[in-house]
Amino acid sequence: MEKKVENVIIIGSGPAGFTAAIYAARANLEPLMIEGYESGGQLMTTTEVENYPGFVDGIMGPELMTVMRKQAERFQTRFITKNVTKVDFSTKPFKVWVDQDLYEAKTVIICTGASAKYLGLESEKRLLGRGVSACATCDGAFFKDQEVCVVGGGDTAMEEANFLTRFAKHVHIIHRRNEFRASKIMVDRALKNPKISVIYNSELAEVVGEKGVTGIKVRNTETGDVSEMAMDGVFIAIGHKPNTDLFKDQIETNDVGYILTKGKSTYTSVSGVFAA
């Protein structure tokens, strides 16, 4: 029996993946989405989403992803809730493996996104979505008149800290060195903000709290001394890592792993493979 060649395989879920699935399905391409074990992307760890059109009172991140998935399903998108383990884009049809199972496709759309980098603390993981976040624009409004901290020293950390001052009573930037690596204009903007203070030469040692964040423990990187301070929210801003290890040596990426596309299109370096 000849193996079926799919018209479109979508790798990854989240808003980009479900949008691709809806459009492909409505075009009668019968897409197959390999959504991964953790379907829904970064919004699955976000609480209320208030900046997505159509939901006047906001919507919980996981609920929004569920609705998107149902919409794709309504148009007969097929799903495999497993991770892709290997790809081969060197010849057509393109080959995509899920464990030992091989799938072939005329077209592949990559929607694997990026993952926020975290510190790797057990307490950080346990309280993720319950006071610990990696997205100020997603969750900042929930900390109105509260005390929060931002961990990091780059442009992202400065931007997050400045944004959080719209809501928080005070923002503490925790940086492991005595100088920031962020651009001067971003640093100056943060340091001039009266609602921002900096804890230099320090790192987050532990997030304190049971059902939610109540405080943090901070370790001085020079002395090793650990101090505790009350805190309502913790924002990790140490960058993102693109989920593209799977495509190494298959398509062109930049130095940090983001897929290179042609101009403002979604075309990658391999004809028939797209990135969204």
Tab-separated table of C-alpha atoms in Angstrom:
chain	number	residue	atom	x	y	z
A	1	MET	CA	0.000	0.000	0.000
A	2	GLU	CA	1.453	3.357	-1.040
A	3	LYS	CA	2.107	5.725	1.844
A	4	LYS	CA	-0.063	8.858	1.899
A	5	VAL	CA	1.723	12.126	1.213
A	6	GLU	CA	0.118	14.948	3.194
A	7	ASN	CA	-0.593	18.264	1.509
A	8	VAL	CA	0.456	20.222	4.585
A	9	ILE	CA	2.072	19.276	7.863
A	10	ILE	CA	2.070	21.966	10.546
A	11	ILE	CA	4.705	21.513	13.240
A	12	GLY	CA	3.800	23.206	16.506
A	13	SER	CA	0.685	24.826	17.876
A	14	GLY	CA	-0.049	28.161	19.504
A	15	PRO	CA	-1.747	31.067	17.696
A	16	ALA	CA	0.489	30.782	14.601
A	17	GLY	CA	-0.058	27.055	14.244
A	18	PHE	CA	-3.811	27.187	14.701
A	19	THR	CA	-4.115	30.118	12.291
A	20	ALA	CA	-2.154	28.169	9.680
A	21	ALA	CA	-4.365	25.143	10.303
A	22	ILE	CA	-7.608	27.107	9.941
A	23	TYR	CA	-6.542	28.733	6.669
A	24	ALA	CA	-5.126	25.510	5.221
A	25	ALA	CA	-8.212	23.527	6.219
A	26	ARG	CA	-10.584	26.105	4.721
A	27	ALA	CA	-8.588	25.798	1.491
A	28	ASN	CA	-9.372	22.049	1.476
A	29	LEU	CA	-5.728	21.103	2.046
A	30	GLU	CA	-6.641	18.710	4.894
A	31	PRO	CA	-3.732	19.776	7.123
A	32	LEU	CA	-2.108	17.525	9.675
A	33	MET	CA	-0.945	19.370	12.777
A	34	ILE	CA	1.687	17.770	14.972
A	35	GLU	CA	0.979	19.930	17.987
A	36	GLY	CA	3.405	18.473	20.518
A	37	TYR	CA	2.783	17.145	23.993
A	38	GLU	CA	2.327	20.712	25.294
A	39	SER	CA	-0.233	22.088	22.877
A	40	GLY	CA	-1.059	25.779	22.851
A	41	GLY	CA	2.334	27.426	23.180
A	42	GLN	CA	3.278	30.168	25.616
A	43	LEU	CA	-0.313	31.302	26.163
A	44	MET	CA	-0.936	28.093	28.097
A	45	THR	CA	1.097	29.593	30.964
A	46	THR	CA	-0.577	33.014	30.756
A	47	THR	CA	-3.484	33.907	32.980
A	48	GLU	CA	-5.954	36.413	31.548
A	49	VAL	CA	-5.460	37.713	27.997
A	50	GLU	CA	-6.984	41.176	27.673
A	51	ASN	CA	-5.414	42.408	24.421
A	52	TYR	CA	-6.878	39.856	22.004
A	53	PRO	CA	-9.714	41.263	19.846
A	54	GLY	CA	-13.207	39.913	20.330
A	55	PHE	CA	-13.129	39.193	24.069
A	56	VAL	CA	-14.431	42.313	25.812
A	57	ASP	CA	-13.883	40.960	29.311
A	58	GLY	CA	-10.661	39.128	28.469
A	59	ILE	CA	-10.109	35.397	28.251
A	60	MET	CA	-7.810	32.969	30.013
A	61	GLY	CA	-4.807	31.942	27.918
A	62	PRO	CA	-5.537	28.189	27.990
A	63	GLU	CA	-9.208	28.853	27.174
A	64	LEU	CA	-8.244	30.951	24.143
A	65	MET	CA	-6.008	28.162	22.879
A	66	THR	CA	-8.803	25.627	23.389
A	67	VAL	CA	-11.170	27.780	21.321
A	68	MET	CA	-8.587	28.135	18.550
A	69	ARG	CA	-8.010	24.391	18.510
A	70	LYS	CA	-11.749	23.704	18.275
A	71	GLN	CA	-12.018	26.115	15.368
A	72	ALA	CA	-9.221	24.320	13.506
A	73	GLU	CA	-10.854	20.997	14.356
A	74	ARG	CA	-14.189	22.221	13.009
A	75	PHE	CA	-12.619	22.517	9.559
A	76	GLN	CA	-11.265	18.949	9.775
A	77	THR	CA	-7.706	19.661	10.822
A	78	ARG	CA	-6.200	16.415	12.079
A	79	PHE	CA	-4.004	16.399	15.176
A	80	ILE	CA	-1.136	14.348	16.541
A	81	THR	CA	-0.463	15.237	20.168
A	82	LYS	CA	3.162	14.174	20.185
A	83	ASN	CA	6.508	15.834	19.504
A	84	VAL	CA	8.297	15.725	16.181
A	85	THR	CA	11.588	13.927	16.729
A	86	LYS	CA	13.310	14.349	13.360
A	87	VAL	CA	12.857	16.020	9.970
A	88	ASP	CA	14.455	15.712	6.547
A	89	PHE	CA	13.896	18.612	4.163
A	90	SER	CA	16.623	17.597	1.701
A	91	THR	CA	14.224	15.992	-0.780
A	92	LYS	CA	10.523	16.083	-1.594
A	93	PRO	CA	8.213	14.917	-0.245
A	94	PHE	CA	9.516	16.247	3.061
A	95	LYS	CA	9.920	13.694	5.827
A	96	VAL	CA	8.745	14.236	9.392
A	97	TRP	CA	9.200	11.635	12.123
A	98	VAL	CA	7.171	11.296	15.295
A	99	ASP	CA	9.115	8.702	17.249
A	100	GLN	CA	9.276	5.767	14.805
A	101	ASP	CA	6.343	6.901	12.674
A	102	LEU	CA	7.216	8.582	9.376
A	103	TYR	CA	4.980	11.198	7.748
A	104	GLU	CA	5.578	12.775	4.354
A	105	ALA	CA	4.314	16.109	3.070
A	106	LYS	CA	4.404	18.366	0.038
A	107	THR	CA	4.543	21.404	2.328
A	108	VAL	CA	5.657	21.985	5.913
A	109	ILE	CA	4.755	25.007	8.040
A	110	ILE	CA	6.966	25.500	11.100
A	111	CYS	CA	5.163	27.109	14.050
A	112	THR	CA	7.356	26.007	16.931
A	113	GLY	CA	7.801	29.502	18.368
A	114	ALA	CA	10.202	30.323	21.153
A	115	SER	CA	10.356	29.562	24.834
A	116	ALA	CA	11.185	32.031	27.561
A	117	LYS	CA	14.414	31.247	29.327
A	118	TYR	CA	14.031	30.554	33.011
A	119	LEU	CA	16.497	30.277	35.865
A	120	GLY	CA	15.737	26.641	36.571
A	121	LEU	CA	14.636	27.080	40.179
A	122	GLU	CA	12.138	24.584	41.563
A	123	SER	CA	10.190	27.379	43.254
A	124	GLU	CA	10.134	29.361	40.007
A	125	LYS	CA	8.611	26.431	38.136
A	126	ARG	CA	6.106	25.679	40.896
A	127	LEU	CA	4.781	29.253	40.982
A	128	LEU	CA	4.793	29.858	37.232
A	129	GLY	CA	1.462	31.470	36.374
A	130	ARG	CA	0.829	32.154	40.059
A	131	GLY	CA	2.964	35.241	40.445
A	132	VAL	CA	5.936	34.177	38.342
A	133	SER	CA	5.802	35.281	34.717
A	134	ALA	CA	8.027	35.918	31.711
A	135	CYS	CA	5.651	38.376	30.029
A	136	ALA	CA	4.983	41.810	31.505
A	137	THR	CA	2.588	42.790	28.725
A	138	CYS	CA	0.582	39.623	29.387
A	139	ASP	CA	0.435	39.763	33.163
A	140	GLY	CA	1.542	43.213	34.318
A	141	ALA	CA	-1.979	44.560	34.834
A	142	PHE	CA	-2.628	41.939	37.516
A	143	PHE	CA	-0.058	43.588	39.797
A	144	LYS	CA	-1.673	46.982	40.190
A	145	ASP	CA	-0.247	48.818	43.239
A	146	GLN	CA	1.877	45.800	44.147
A	147	GLU	CA	5.588	45.163	44.602
A	148	VAL	CA	7.275	43.268	41.764
A	149	CYS	CA	10.762	42.429	40.576
A	150	VAL	CA	12.346	41.867	37.177
A	151	VAL	CA	15.288	39.492	36.837
A	152	GLY	CA	17.709	40.365	34.049
A	153	GLY	CA	20.062	43.006	32.715
A	154	GLY	CA	19.384	43.336	28.998
A	155	ASP	CA	17.045	45.453	26.917
A	156	THR	CA	14.178	43.049	27.591
A	157	ALA	CA	14.558	43.499	31.345
A	158	MET	CA	14.635	47.299	31.031
A	159	GLU	CA	11.588	47.285	28.775
A	160	GLU	CA	9.673	44.957	31.093
A	161	ALA	CA	10.554	47.043	34.149
A	162	ASN	CA	9.444	50.292	32.537
A	163	PHE	CA	6.212	48.726	31.344
A	164	LEU	CA	5.439	47.332	34.795
A	165	THR	CA	5.641	50.801	36.364
A	166	ARG	CA	2.300	51.522	34.689
A	167	PHE	CA	0.706	49.184	37.202
A	168	ALA	CA	3.046	48.217	40.035
A	169	LYS	CA	3.713	50.288	43.122
A	170	HIS	CA	7.437	49.641	42.706
A	171	VAL	CA	9.686	47.570	40.456
A	172	HIS	CA	13.002	46.089	41.591
A	173	ILE	CA	15.479	45.037	38.898
A	174	ILE	CA	17.695	42.184	40.068
A	175	HIS	CA	20.958	41.977	38.126
A	176	ARG	CA	23.862	39.628	38.774
A	177	ARG	CA	26.518	42.144	37.707
A	178	ASN	CA	27.329	45.752	38.569
A	179	GLU	CA	26.731	46.942	35.006
A	180	PHE	CA	23.878	46.329	32.592
A	181	ARG	CA	24.391	44.861	29.143
A	182	ALA	CA	21.313	46.714	27.906
A	183	SER	CA	21.632	49.686	25.555
A	184	LYS	CA	22.398	53.020	27.222
A	185	ILE	CA	19.091	54.586	26.228
A	186	MET	CA	17.146	51.712	27.807
A	187	VAL	CA	19.225	51.808	30.996
A	188	ASP	CA	18.896	55.594	31.320
A	189	ARG	CA	15.148	55.358	30.879
A	190	ALA	CA	14.898	52.767	33.654
A	191	LEU	CA	17.231	54.532	36.077
A	192	LYS	CA	15.376	57.826	35.676
A	193	ASN	CA	12.069	56.219	36.568
A	194	PRO	CA	11.302	56.927	40.253
A	195	LYS	CA	9.331	53.683	40.529
A	196	ILE	CA	12.354	51.542	39.581
A	197	SER	CA	15.275	50.566	41.808
A	198	VAL	CA	18.169	48.217	41.074
A	199	ILE	CA	19.671	45.440	43.168
A	200	TYR	CA	23.139	44.986	41.657
A	201	ASN	CA	25.489	42.002	42.007
A	202	SER	CA	22.599	39.773	42.992
A	203	GLU	CA	20.694	36.770	41.715
A	204	LEU	CA	17.329	35.276	42.507
A	205	ALA	CA	17.931	32.321	44.806
A	206	GLU	CA	14.338	31.323	45.557
A	207	VAL	CA	10.749	32.425	45.036
A	208	VAL	CA	8.843	32.295	48.310
A	209	GLY	CA	5.182	31.327	48.551
A	210	GLU	CA	2.796	28.383	48.533
A	211	LYS	CA	-0.274	29.214	46.439
A	212	GLY	CA	1.202	32.462	45.141
A	213	VAL	CA	4.300	34.630	45.373
A	214	THR	CA	4.782	36.313	48.747
A	215	GLY	CA	8.490	37.049	48.644
A	216	ILE	CA	11.908	36.282	47.198
A	217	LYS	CA	15.346	35.290	48.426
A	218	VAL	CA	18.217	37.151	46.809
A	219	ARG	CA	21.853	36.020	46.859
A	220	ASN	CA	24.690	38.531	46.622
A	221	THR	CA	27.043	37.275	43.898
A	222	GLU	CA	30.108	38.739	45.646
A	223	THR	CA	29.545	37.776	49.276
A	224	GLY	CA	27.148	34.847	48.928
A	225	ASP	CA	24.870	36.389	51.546
A	226	VAL	CA	21.164	35.649	51.112
A	227	SER	CA	18.478	38.143	52.068
A	228	GLU	CA	14.696	37.872	51.893
A	229	MET	CA	12.257	40.543	50.822
A	230	ALA	CA	8.495	40.713	50.399
A	231	MET	CA	7.352	40.550	46.784
A	232	ASP	CA	4.049	40.046	44.974
A	233	GLY	CA	5.296	39.227	41.492
A	234	VAL	CA	8.436	37.957	39.784
A	235	PHE	CA	9.142	38.600	36.106
A	236	ILE	CA	11.944	36.648	34.463
A	237	ALA	CA	13.490	38.639	31.609
A	238	ILE	CA	16.624	36.793	30.566
A	239	GLY	CA	15.604	36.268	26.955
A	240	HIS	CA	13.963	33.637	24.766
A	241	LYS	CA	15.264	30.566	23.006
A	242	PRO	CA	13.766	29.650	19.618
A	243	ASN	CA	12.445	26.095	19.475
A	244	THR	CA	14.377	25.284	16.329
A	245	ASP	CA	16.999	22.719	17.370
A	246	LEU	CA	15.028	20.189	15.342
A	247	PHE	CA	15.738	22.092	12.119
A	248	LYS	CA	19.463	22.607	12.569
A	249	ASP	CA	21.308	21.951	9.271
A	250	GLN	CA	17.937	21.661	7.492
A	251	ILE	CA	17.072	25.339	6.957
A	252	GLU	CA	18.921	28.610	7.447
A	253	THR	CA	18.779	30.249	10.868
A	254	ASN	CA	20.548	33.212	12.400
A	255	ASP	CA	23.251	32.999	15.068
A	256	VAL	CA	20.801	32.454	17.914
A	257	GLY	CA	18.614	29.954	16.073
A	258	TYR	CA	15.723	31.993	14.699
A	259	ILE	CA	14.600	30.866	11.241
A	260	LEU	CA	15.579	33.234	8.444
A	261	THR	CA	12.772	34.109	6.047
A	262	LYS	CA	12.958	35.921	2.733
A	263	GLY	CA	12.060	39.580	3.082
A	264	LYS	CA	8.750	39.995	4.860
A	265	SER	CA	7.443	36.660	3.607
A	266	THR	CA	7.196	33.317	5.397
A	267	TYR	CA	9.447	31.564	2.844
A	268	THR	CA	12.468	29.814	4.335
A	269	SER	CA	15.662	28.778	2.556
A	270	VAL	CA	13.925	25.556	1.455
A	271	SER	CA	11.144	25.907	-1.116
A	272	GLY	CA	7.951	24.437	0.309
A	273	VAL	CA	8.959	24.935	3.948
A	274	PHE	CA	7.445	27.976	5.632
A	275	ALA	CA	7.881	29.599	9.044
A	276	ALA	CA	5.101	31.353	10.941
